[in-house]
Coordinates of C-alpha atoms (C1' of nucleotides) in Angstrom, one line a residue:
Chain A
X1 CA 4.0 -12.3 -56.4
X2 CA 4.2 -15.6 -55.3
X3 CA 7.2 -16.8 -57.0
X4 CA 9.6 -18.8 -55.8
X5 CA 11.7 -17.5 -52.8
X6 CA 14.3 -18.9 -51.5
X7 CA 14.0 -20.3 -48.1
X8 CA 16.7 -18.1 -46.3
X9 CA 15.2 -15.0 -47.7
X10 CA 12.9 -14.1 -44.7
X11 CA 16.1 -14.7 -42.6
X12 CA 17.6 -12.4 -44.5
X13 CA 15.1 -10.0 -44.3
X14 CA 14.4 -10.3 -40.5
X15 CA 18.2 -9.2 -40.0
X16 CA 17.8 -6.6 -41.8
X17 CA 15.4 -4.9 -39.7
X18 CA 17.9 -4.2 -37.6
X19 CA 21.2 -4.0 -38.8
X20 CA 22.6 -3.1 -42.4
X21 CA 23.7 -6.1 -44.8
X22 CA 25.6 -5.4 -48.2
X23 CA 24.8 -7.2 -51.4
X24 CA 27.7 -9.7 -50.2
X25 CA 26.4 -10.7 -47.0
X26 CA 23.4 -12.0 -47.8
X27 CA 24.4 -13.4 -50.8
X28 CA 26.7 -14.8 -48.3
X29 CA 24.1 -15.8 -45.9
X30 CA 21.7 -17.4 -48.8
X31 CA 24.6 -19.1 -49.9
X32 CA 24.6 -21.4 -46.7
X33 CA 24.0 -25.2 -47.2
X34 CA 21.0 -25.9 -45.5
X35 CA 18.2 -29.0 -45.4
X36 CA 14.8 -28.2 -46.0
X37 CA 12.3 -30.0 -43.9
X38 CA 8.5 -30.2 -43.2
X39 CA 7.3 -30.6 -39.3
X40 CA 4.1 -31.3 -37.9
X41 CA 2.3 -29.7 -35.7
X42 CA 3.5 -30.7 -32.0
X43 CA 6.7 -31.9 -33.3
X44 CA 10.1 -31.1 -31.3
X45 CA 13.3 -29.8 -32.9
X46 CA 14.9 -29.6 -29.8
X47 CA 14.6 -30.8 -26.4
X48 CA 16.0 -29.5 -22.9
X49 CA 19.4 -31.5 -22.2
X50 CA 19.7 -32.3 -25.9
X51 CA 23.6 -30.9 -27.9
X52 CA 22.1 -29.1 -30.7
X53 CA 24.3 -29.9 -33.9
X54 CA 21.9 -27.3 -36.5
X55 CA 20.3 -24.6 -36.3
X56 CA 17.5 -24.1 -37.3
X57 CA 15.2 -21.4 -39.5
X58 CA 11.6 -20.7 -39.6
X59 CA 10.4 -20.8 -43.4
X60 CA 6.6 -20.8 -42.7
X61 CA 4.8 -21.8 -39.6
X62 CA 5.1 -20.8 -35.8
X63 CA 7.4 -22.9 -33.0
X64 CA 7.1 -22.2 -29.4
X65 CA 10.0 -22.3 -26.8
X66 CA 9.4 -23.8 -23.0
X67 CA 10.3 -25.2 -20.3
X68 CA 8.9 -27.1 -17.5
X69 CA 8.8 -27.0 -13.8
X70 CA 9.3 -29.9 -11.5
X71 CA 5.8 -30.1 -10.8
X72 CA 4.8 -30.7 -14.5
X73 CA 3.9 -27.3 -15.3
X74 CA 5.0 -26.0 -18.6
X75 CA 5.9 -22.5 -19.0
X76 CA 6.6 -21.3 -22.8
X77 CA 9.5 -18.5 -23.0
X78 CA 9.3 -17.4 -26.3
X79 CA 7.2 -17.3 -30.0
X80 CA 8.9 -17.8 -33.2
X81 CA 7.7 -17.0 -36.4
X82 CA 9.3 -17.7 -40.2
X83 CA 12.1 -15.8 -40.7
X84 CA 13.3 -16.6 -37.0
X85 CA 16.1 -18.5 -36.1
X86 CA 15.6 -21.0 -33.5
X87 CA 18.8 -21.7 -32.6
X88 CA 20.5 -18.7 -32.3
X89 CA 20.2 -18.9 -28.7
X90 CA 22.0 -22.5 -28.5
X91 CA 25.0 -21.5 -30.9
X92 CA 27.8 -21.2 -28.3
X93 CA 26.2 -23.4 -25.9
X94 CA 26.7 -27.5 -26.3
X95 CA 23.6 -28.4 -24.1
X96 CA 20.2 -26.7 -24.3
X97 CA 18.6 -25.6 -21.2
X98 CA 14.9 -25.8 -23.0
X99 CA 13.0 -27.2 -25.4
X100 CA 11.3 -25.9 -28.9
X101 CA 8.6 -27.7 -30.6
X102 CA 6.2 -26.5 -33.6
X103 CA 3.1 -24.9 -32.8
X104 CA 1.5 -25.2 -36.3
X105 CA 2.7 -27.5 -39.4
X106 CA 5.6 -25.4 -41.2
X107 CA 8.5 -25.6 -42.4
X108 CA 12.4 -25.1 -41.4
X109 CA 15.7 -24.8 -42.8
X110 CA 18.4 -26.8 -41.3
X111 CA 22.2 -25.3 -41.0
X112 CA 25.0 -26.7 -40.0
X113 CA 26.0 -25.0 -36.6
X114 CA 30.0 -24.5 -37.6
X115 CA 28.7 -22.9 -41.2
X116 CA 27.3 -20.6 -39.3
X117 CA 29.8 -20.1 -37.6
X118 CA 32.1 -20.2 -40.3
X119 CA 30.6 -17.4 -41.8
X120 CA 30.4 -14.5 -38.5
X121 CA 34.2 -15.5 -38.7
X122 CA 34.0 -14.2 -42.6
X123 CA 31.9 -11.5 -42.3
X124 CA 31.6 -9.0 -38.8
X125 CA 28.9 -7.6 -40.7
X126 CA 26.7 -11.3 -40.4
X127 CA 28.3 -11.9 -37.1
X128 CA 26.8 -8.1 -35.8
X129 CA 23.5 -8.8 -37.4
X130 CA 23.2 -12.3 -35.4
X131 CA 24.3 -10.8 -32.2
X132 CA 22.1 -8.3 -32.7
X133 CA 19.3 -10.5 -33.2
X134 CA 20.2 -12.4 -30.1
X135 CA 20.5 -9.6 -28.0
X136 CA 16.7 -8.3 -28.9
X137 CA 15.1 -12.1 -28.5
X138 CA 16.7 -11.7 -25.0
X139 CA 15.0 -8.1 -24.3
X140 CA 12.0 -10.0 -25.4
X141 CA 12.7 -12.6 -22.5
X142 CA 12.9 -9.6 -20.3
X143 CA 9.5 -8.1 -21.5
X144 CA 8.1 -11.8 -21.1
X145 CA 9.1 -11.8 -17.4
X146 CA 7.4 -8.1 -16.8
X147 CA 4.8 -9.3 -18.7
X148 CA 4.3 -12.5 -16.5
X149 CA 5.4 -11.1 -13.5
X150 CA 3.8 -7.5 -12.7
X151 CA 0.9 -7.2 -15.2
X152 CA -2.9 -8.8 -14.3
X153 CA -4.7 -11.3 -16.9
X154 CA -6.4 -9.2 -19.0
X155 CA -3.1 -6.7 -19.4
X156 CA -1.1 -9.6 -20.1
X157 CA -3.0 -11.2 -22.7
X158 CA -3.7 -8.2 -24.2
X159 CA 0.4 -7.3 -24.1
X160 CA 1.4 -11.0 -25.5
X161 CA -1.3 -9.9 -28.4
X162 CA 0.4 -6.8 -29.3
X163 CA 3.6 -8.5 -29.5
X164 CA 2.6 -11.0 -31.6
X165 CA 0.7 -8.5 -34.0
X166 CA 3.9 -6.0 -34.3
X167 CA 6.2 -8.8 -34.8
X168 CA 4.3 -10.3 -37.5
X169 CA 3.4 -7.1 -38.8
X170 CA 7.3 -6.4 -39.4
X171 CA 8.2 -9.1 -41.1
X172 CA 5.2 -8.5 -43.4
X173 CA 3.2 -11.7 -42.7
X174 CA 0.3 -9.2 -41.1
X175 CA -1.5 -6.0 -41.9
X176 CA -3.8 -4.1 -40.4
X177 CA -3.4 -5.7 -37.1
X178 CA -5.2 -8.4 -37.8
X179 CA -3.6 -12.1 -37.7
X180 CA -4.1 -15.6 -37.7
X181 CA -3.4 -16.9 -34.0
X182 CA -2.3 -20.8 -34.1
X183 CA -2.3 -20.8 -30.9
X184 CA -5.1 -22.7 -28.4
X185 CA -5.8 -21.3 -25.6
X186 CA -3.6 -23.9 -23.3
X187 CA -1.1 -22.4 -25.2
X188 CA -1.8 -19.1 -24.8
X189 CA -2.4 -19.9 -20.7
X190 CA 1.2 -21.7 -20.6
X191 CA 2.5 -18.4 -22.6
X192 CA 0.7 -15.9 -20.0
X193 CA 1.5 -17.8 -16.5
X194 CA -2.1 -18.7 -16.3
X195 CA -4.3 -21.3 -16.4
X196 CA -6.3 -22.0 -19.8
X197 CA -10.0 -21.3 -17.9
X198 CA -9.2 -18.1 -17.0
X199 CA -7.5 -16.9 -20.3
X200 CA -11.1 -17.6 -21.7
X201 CA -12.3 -15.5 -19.6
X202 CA -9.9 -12.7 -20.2
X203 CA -10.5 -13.5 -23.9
X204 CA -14.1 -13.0 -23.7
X205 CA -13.9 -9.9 -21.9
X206 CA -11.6 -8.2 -24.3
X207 CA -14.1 -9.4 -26.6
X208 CA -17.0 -7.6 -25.0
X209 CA -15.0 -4.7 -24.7
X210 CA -14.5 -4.3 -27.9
X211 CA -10.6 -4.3 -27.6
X212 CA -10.3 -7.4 -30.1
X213 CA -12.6 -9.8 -32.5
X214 CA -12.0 -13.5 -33.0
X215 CA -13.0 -16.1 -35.6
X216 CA -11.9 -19.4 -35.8
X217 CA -8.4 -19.1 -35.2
X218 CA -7.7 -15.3 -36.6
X219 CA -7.9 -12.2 -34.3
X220 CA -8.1 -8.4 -35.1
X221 CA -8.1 -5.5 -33.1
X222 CA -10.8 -2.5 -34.2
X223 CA -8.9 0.0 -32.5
X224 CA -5.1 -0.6 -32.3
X225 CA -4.2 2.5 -29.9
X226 CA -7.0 1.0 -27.5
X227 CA -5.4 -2.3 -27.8
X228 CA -2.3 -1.2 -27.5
X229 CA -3.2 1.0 -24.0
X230 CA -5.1 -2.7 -22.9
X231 CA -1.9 -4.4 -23.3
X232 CA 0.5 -1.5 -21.8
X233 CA 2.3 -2.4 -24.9
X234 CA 5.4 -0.3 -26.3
X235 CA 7.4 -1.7 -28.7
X236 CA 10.5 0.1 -28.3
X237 CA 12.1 -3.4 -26.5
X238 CA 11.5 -5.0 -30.3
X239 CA 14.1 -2.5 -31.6
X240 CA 12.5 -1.9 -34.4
X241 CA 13.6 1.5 -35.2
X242 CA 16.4 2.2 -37.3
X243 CA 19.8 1.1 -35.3
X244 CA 22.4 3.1 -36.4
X245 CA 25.7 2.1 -35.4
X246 CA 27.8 0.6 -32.4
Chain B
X1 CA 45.4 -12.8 0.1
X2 CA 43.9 -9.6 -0.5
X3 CA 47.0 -8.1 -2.6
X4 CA 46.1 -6.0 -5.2
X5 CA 44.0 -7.1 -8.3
X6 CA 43.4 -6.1 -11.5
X7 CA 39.2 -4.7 -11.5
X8 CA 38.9 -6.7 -14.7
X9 CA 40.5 -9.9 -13.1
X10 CA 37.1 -11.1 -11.8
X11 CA 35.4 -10.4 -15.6
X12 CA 38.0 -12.4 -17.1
X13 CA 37.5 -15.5 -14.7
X14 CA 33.9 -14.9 -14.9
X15 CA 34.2 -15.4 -18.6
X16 CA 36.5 -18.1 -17.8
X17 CA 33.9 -20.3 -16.6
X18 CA 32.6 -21.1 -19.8
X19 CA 34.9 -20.5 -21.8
X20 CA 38.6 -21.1 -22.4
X21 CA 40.7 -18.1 -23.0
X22 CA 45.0 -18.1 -24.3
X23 CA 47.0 -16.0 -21.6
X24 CA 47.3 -13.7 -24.8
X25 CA 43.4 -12.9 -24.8
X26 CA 43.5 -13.0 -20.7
X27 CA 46.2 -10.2 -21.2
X28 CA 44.3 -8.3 -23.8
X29 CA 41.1 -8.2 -21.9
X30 CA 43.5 -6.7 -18.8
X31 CA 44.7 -4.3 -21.4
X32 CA 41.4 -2.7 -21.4
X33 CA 41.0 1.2 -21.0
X34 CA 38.7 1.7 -18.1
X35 CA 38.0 4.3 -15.3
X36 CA 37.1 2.9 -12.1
X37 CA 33.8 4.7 -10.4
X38 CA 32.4 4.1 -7.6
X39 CA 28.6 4.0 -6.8
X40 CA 26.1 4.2 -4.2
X41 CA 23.0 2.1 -4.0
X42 CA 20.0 2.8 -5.3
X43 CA 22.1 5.1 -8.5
X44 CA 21.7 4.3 -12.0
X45 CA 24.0 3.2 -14.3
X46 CA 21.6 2.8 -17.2
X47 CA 18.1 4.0 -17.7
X48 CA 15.7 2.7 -20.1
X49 CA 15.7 4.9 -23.4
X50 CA 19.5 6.0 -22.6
X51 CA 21.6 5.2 -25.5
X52 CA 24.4 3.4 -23.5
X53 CA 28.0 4.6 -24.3
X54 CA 30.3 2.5 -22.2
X55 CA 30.1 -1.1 -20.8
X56 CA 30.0 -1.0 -17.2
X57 CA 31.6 -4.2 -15.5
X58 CA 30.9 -4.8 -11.8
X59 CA 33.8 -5.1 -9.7
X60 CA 32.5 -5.4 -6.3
X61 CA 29.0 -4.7 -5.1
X62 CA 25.5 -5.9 -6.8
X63 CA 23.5 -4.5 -8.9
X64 CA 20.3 -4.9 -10.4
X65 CA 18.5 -5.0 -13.9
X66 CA 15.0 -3.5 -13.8
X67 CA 11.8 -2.7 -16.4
X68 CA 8.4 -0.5 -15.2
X69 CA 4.7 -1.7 -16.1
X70 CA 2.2 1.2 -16.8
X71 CA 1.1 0.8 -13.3
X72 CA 4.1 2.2 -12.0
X73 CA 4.8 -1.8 -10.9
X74 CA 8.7 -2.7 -11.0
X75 CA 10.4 -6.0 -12.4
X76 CA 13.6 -6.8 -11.5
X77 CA 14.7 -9.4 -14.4
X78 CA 18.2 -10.1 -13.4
X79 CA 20.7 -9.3 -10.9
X80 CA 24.7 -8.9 -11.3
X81 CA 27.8 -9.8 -9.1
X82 CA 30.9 -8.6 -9.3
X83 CA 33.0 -10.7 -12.7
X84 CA 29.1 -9.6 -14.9
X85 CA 29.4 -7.5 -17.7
X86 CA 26.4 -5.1 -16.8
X87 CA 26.3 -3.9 -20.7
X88 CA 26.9 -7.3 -23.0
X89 CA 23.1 -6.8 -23.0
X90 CA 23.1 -3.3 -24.9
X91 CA 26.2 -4.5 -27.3
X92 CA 24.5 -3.4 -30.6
X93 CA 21.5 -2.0 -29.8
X94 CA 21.4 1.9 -29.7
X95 CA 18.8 2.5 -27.1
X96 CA 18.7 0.9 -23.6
X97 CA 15.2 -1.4 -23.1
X98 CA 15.5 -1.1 -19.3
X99 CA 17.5 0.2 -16.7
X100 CA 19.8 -1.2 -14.5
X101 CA 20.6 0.2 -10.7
X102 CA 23.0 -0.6 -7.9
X103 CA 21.5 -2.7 -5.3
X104 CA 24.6 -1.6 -2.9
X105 CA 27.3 0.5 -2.8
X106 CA 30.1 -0.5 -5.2
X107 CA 32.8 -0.3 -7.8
X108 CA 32.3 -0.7 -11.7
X109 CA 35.2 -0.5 -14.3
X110 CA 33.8 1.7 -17.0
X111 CA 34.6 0.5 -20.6
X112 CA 34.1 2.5 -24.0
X113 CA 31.9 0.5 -26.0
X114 CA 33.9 0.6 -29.4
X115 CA 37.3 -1.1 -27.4
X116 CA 35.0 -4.0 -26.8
X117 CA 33.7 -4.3 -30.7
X118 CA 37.8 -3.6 -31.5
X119 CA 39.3 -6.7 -28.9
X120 CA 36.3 -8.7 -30.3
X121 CA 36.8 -8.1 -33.9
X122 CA 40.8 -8.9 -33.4
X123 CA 40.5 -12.1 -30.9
X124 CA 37.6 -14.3 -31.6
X125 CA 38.2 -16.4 -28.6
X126 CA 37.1 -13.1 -26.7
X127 CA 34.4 -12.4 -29.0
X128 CA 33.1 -16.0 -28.6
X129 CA 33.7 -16.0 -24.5
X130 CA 31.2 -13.0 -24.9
X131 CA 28.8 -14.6 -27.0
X132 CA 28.9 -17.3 -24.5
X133 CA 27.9 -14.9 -21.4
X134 CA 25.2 -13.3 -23.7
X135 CA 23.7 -16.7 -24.2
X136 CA 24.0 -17.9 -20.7
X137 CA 22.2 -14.7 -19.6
X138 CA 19.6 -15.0 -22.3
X139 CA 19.6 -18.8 -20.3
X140 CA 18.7 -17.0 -17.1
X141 CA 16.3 -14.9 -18.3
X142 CA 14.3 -17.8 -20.0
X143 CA 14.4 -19.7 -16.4
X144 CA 13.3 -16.1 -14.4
X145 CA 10.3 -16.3 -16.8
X146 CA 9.6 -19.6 -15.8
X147 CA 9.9 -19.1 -12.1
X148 CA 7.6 -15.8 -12.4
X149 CA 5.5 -17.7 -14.4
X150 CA 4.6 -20.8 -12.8
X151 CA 6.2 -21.7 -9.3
X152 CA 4.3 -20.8 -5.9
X153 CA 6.2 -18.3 -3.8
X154 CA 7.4 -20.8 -1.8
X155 CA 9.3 -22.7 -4.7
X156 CA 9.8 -19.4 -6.4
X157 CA 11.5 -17.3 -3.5
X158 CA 13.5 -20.2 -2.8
X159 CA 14.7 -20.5 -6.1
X160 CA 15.8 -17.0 -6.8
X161 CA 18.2 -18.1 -3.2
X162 CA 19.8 -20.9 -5.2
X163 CA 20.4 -19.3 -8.0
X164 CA 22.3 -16.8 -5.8
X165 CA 23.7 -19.2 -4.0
X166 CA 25.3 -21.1 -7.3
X167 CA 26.2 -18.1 -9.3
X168 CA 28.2 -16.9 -6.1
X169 CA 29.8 -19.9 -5.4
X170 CA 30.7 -20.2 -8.9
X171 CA 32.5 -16.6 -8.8
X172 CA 34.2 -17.4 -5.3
X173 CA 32.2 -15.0 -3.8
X174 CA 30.5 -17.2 -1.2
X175 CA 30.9 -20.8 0.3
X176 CA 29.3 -23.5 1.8
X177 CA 26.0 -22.0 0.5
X178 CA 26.1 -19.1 3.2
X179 CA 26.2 -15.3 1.7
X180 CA 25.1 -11.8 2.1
X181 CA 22.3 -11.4 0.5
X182 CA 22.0 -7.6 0.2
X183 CA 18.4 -7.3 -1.0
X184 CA 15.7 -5.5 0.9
X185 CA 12.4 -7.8 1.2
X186 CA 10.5 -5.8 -1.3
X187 CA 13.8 -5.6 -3.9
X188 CA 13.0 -9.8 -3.6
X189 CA 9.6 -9.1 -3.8
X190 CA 10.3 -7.3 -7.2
X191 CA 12.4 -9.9 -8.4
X192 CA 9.7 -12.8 -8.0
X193 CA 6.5 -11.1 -8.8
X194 CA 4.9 -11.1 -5.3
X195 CA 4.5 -8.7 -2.5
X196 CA 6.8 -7.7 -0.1
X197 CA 4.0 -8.9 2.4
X198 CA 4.1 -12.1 0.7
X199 CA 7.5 -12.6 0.2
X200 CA 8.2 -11.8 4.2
X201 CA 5.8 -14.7 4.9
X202 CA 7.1 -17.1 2.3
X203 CA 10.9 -16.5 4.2
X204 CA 9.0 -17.3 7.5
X205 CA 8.0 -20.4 6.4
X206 CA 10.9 -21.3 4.7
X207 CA 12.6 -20.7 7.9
X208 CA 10.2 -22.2 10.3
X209 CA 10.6 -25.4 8.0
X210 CA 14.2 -24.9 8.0
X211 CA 15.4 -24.7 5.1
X212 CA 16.6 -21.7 5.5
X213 CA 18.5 -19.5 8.3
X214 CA 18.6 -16.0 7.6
X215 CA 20.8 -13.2 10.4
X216 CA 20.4 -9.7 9.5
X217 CA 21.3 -9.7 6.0
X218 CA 23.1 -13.2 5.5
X219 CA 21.5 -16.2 4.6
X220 CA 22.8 -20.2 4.4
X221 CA 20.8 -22.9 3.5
X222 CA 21.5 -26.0 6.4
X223 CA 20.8 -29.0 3.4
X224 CA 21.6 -27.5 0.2
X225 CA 19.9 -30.9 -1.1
X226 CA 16.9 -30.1 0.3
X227 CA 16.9 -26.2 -0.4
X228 CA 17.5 -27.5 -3.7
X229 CA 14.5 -29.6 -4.1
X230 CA 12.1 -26.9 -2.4
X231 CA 13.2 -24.2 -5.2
X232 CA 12.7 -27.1 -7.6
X233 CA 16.6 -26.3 -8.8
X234 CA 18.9 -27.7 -11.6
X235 CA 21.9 -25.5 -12.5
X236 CA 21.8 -26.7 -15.9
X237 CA 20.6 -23.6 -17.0
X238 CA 23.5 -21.5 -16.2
X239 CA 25.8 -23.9 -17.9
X240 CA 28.9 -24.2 -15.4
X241 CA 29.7 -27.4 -16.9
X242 CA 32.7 -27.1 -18.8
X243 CA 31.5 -26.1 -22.2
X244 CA 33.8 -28.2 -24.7
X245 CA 34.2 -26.5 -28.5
X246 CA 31.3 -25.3 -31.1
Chain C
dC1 C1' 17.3 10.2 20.8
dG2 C1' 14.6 10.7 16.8
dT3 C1' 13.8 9.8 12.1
dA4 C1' 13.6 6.9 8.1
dC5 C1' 13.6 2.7 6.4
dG6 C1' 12.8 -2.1 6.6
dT7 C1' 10.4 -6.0 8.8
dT8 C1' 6.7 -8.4 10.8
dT9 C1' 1.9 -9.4 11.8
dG10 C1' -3.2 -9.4 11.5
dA11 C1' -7.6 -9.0 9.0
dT12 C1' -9.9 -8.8 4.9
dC13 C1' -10.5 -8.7 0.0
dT14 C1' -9.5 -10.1 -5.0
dT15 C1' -7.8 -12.4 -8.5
dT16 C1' -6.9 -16.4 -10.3
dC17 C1' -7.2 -21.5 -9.8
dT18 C1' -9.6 -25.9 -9.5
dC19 C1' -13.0 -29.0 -10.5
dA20 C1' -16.6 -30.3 -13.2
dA21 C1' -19.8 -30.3 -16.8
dT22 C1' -21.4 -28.8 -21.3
dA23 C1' -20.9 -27.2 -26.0
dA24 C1' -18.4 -26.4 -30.2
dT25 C1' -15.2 -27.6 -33.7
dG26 C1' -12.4 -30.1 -36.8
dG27 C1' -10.9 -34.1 -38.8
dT28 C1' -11.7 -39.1 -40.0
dG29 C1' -13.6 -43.2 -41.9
dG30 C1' -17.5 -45.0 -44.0
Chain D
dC1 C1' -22.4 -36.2 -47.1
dC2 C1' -22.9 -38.1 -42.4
dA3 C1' -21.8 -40.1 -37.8
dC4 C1' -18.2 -40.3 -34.6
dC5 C1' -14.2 -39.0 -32.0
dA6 C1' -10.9 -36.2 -30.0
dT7 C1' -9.7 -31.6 -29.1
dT8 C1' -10.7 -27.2 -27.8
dA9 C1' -13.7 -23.7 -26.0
dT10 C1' -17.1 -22.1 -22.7
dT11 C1' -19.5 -21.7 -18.4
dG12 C1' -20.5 -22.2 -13.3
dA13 C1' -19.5 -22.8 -8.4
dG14 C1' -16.4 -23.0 -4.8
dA15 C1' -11.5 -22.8 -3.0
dA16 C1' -7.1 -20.9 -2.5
dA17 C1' -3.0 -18.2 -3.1
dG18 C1' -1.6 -14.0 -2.9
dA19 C1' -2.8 -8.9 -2.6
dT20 C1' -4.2 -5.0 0.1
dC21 C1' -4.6 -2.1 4.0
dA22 C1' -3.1 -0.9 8.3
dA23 C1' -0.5 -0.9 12.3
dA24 C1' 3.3 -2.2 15.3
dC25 C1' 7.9 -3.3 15.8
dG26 C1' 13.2 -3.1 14.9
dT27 C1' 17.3 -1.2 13.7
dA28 C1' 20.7 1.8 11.8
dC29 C1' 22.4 6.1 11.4
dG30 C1' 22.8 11.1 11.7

DNA sequence: CGTACGTTTGATCTTTCTCAATAATGGTGG
DNA sequence: CCACCATTATTGAGAAAGATCAAACGTACG
């Protein structure tokens, strides 16, 4: 079942969680020229100030989103995982106001900006499905800044957890609530609002808790309704049910 | 200079900032049906799980976008001004994420959600100009997290001012850094993540170092450099430079 | 003029941070 | 396969920012 897929497919498939695409459309949106490219680990595809010219897709791999404060402090805004598109949030704006770099190895799919938007000028039904997609990153933002703002360590990680898992889960790259985390914990502390000592800690007493087991770098949760009551998580900001119409 | 004006004037300078719209798409925007309400603080205009039917667009007064944590702890994740689309948000999605409240009394120009999707579909210089405020608040959102996340109260009350300050002076609502800042100390509180306690201290300070002068509700900043500097500020993020194509 | 709401202040407590050291882990070259 | 290095994870002790609790003070408005 490993056959080979075309690059754009998980794209298409992460629209369609949300928004209905005929046989045209993503034939449409496969159709797209793109360049395929292999990134390290650590590697920017975008930096704050920088006029993004593509726009890019996740094929495999994770990329982080961030920004930092004037006192050197780096605070990461967002997760992406393959089937995401990174630039969505840059497409009508000529300077971006943050940075994006690869949190594991993977690989991305680079499209033109104007094909893109070549294409929402074709077809409402692409252009709905991106906006759609843009509008439920930015509840995510919002969640993020709850998350950050009003909930204590151990809720927070736990919430940031959940996300991840339902996310993943989704886009079928996850069962059974249990994933492989690329993140380190620095990450995870710059993801949270806190500092990388104290997310150990919070990790460790989830752990005891029995909320969540780790090995290496992959993470389950015995009891997902526990986890989920941990975190304070509810997923109806992913928008994952059905959308009907406008 | 206070003749009559069109409520949806300040919406289509607002989108004017970033965007450049033909007198033809200024007209059509004007042509708009809407019914004019008028609010009282503290009342809803959205609650989270509401399936929002009509974009409200603020036409004088403030109001303010707000999630819940388990804990019964509020976050405020963005605030409007009169010229913001209170709705871009919910576009395409069926079922509200959060809700938003007045944070004084004022007027909103009620708009039925499908005459949005219609002028969009037939003007894409409007559809784009919307795009463009969707992204820029996205923008906003992405810098809230970061403030929440990993600037002091000092730096992080002060920000939330300059961001005030800018978006307000961009709008015409408020010069020489000087406005009416109509927010109760815990609404602030709510915005930042702190206490009200805290947050009633952190103004103290901010005013004792004078950086800050604050009478009843009005506040001006005597070096707008320095202000600047103590809320670690750069606009950049809401894009006010003129955006040039795509 | 009294009530409700918002602000201010003090005292104390907690969470989270900081600093510092130690232990794993993973990857590399030999 | 092993020794070595660089990262990352873990732990402890003490410090600090911000939270909590409680009370007093203002102010606006009916």
């Amino acid at each position: 079942m490993d056959e080979f897929r075309h690059p754009l497919e998980l794209l298409v498939r992460n629209l369609q969680l949300r928004s209905r695409l005929s046989a045209e459309d993503r034939e449409a949106i496969l159709g797209l020229p793109y360049t395929l490219r292999t990134l390290e680990a650590g590697s920017y595809t975008m930096r704050e100030a920088d006029a993004p010219e593509v726009c890019a897709v996740m094929v495999s791999g994770f990329a982080f989103r961030h920004k930092m404060a004037g006192d050197g402090a780096r605070q990461i805004v967002a997760l992406h995982i393959p089937g995401d598109a990174l630039d969505f949030q840059n497409l009508c704006l000529d300077i971006s106001d943050h940075s994006m770099q690869m949190l594991t190895r993977g690989e991305v799919a680079l499209i033109p900006r104007n094909e893109i938007n070549k294409l929402s000028a074709l077809r409402p039904a692409v252009a709905r499905a991106i906006l759609t997609k843009i509008l439920v990153e930015a509840s995510i933002f919002r969640e993020w800044v709850l998350n950050v703002g009003r909930r204590d360590a151990k809720t927070r990680v736990a919430h940031l957890l959940c996300e991840l898992a339902v996310r993943l889960e989704a886009e079928g790259l996850a069962d059974e609530y249990s994933y492989q985390l690329p993140m380190t914990q620095e990450q995870l502390a710059d993801a949270v609002g806190l500092t990388p000592v104290h997310v150990n800690r919070t990790l460790k007493v989830l752990e005891r808790d029995g909320f969540l087991t780790r090995t290496k770098r992959s993470i389950s949760f015995p009891n997902w309704q526990q986890m989920r009551n941990v975190g304070d998580f509810n997923q109806r900001y992913l928008h994952l049910e059905p959308q009907v119409s406008g």
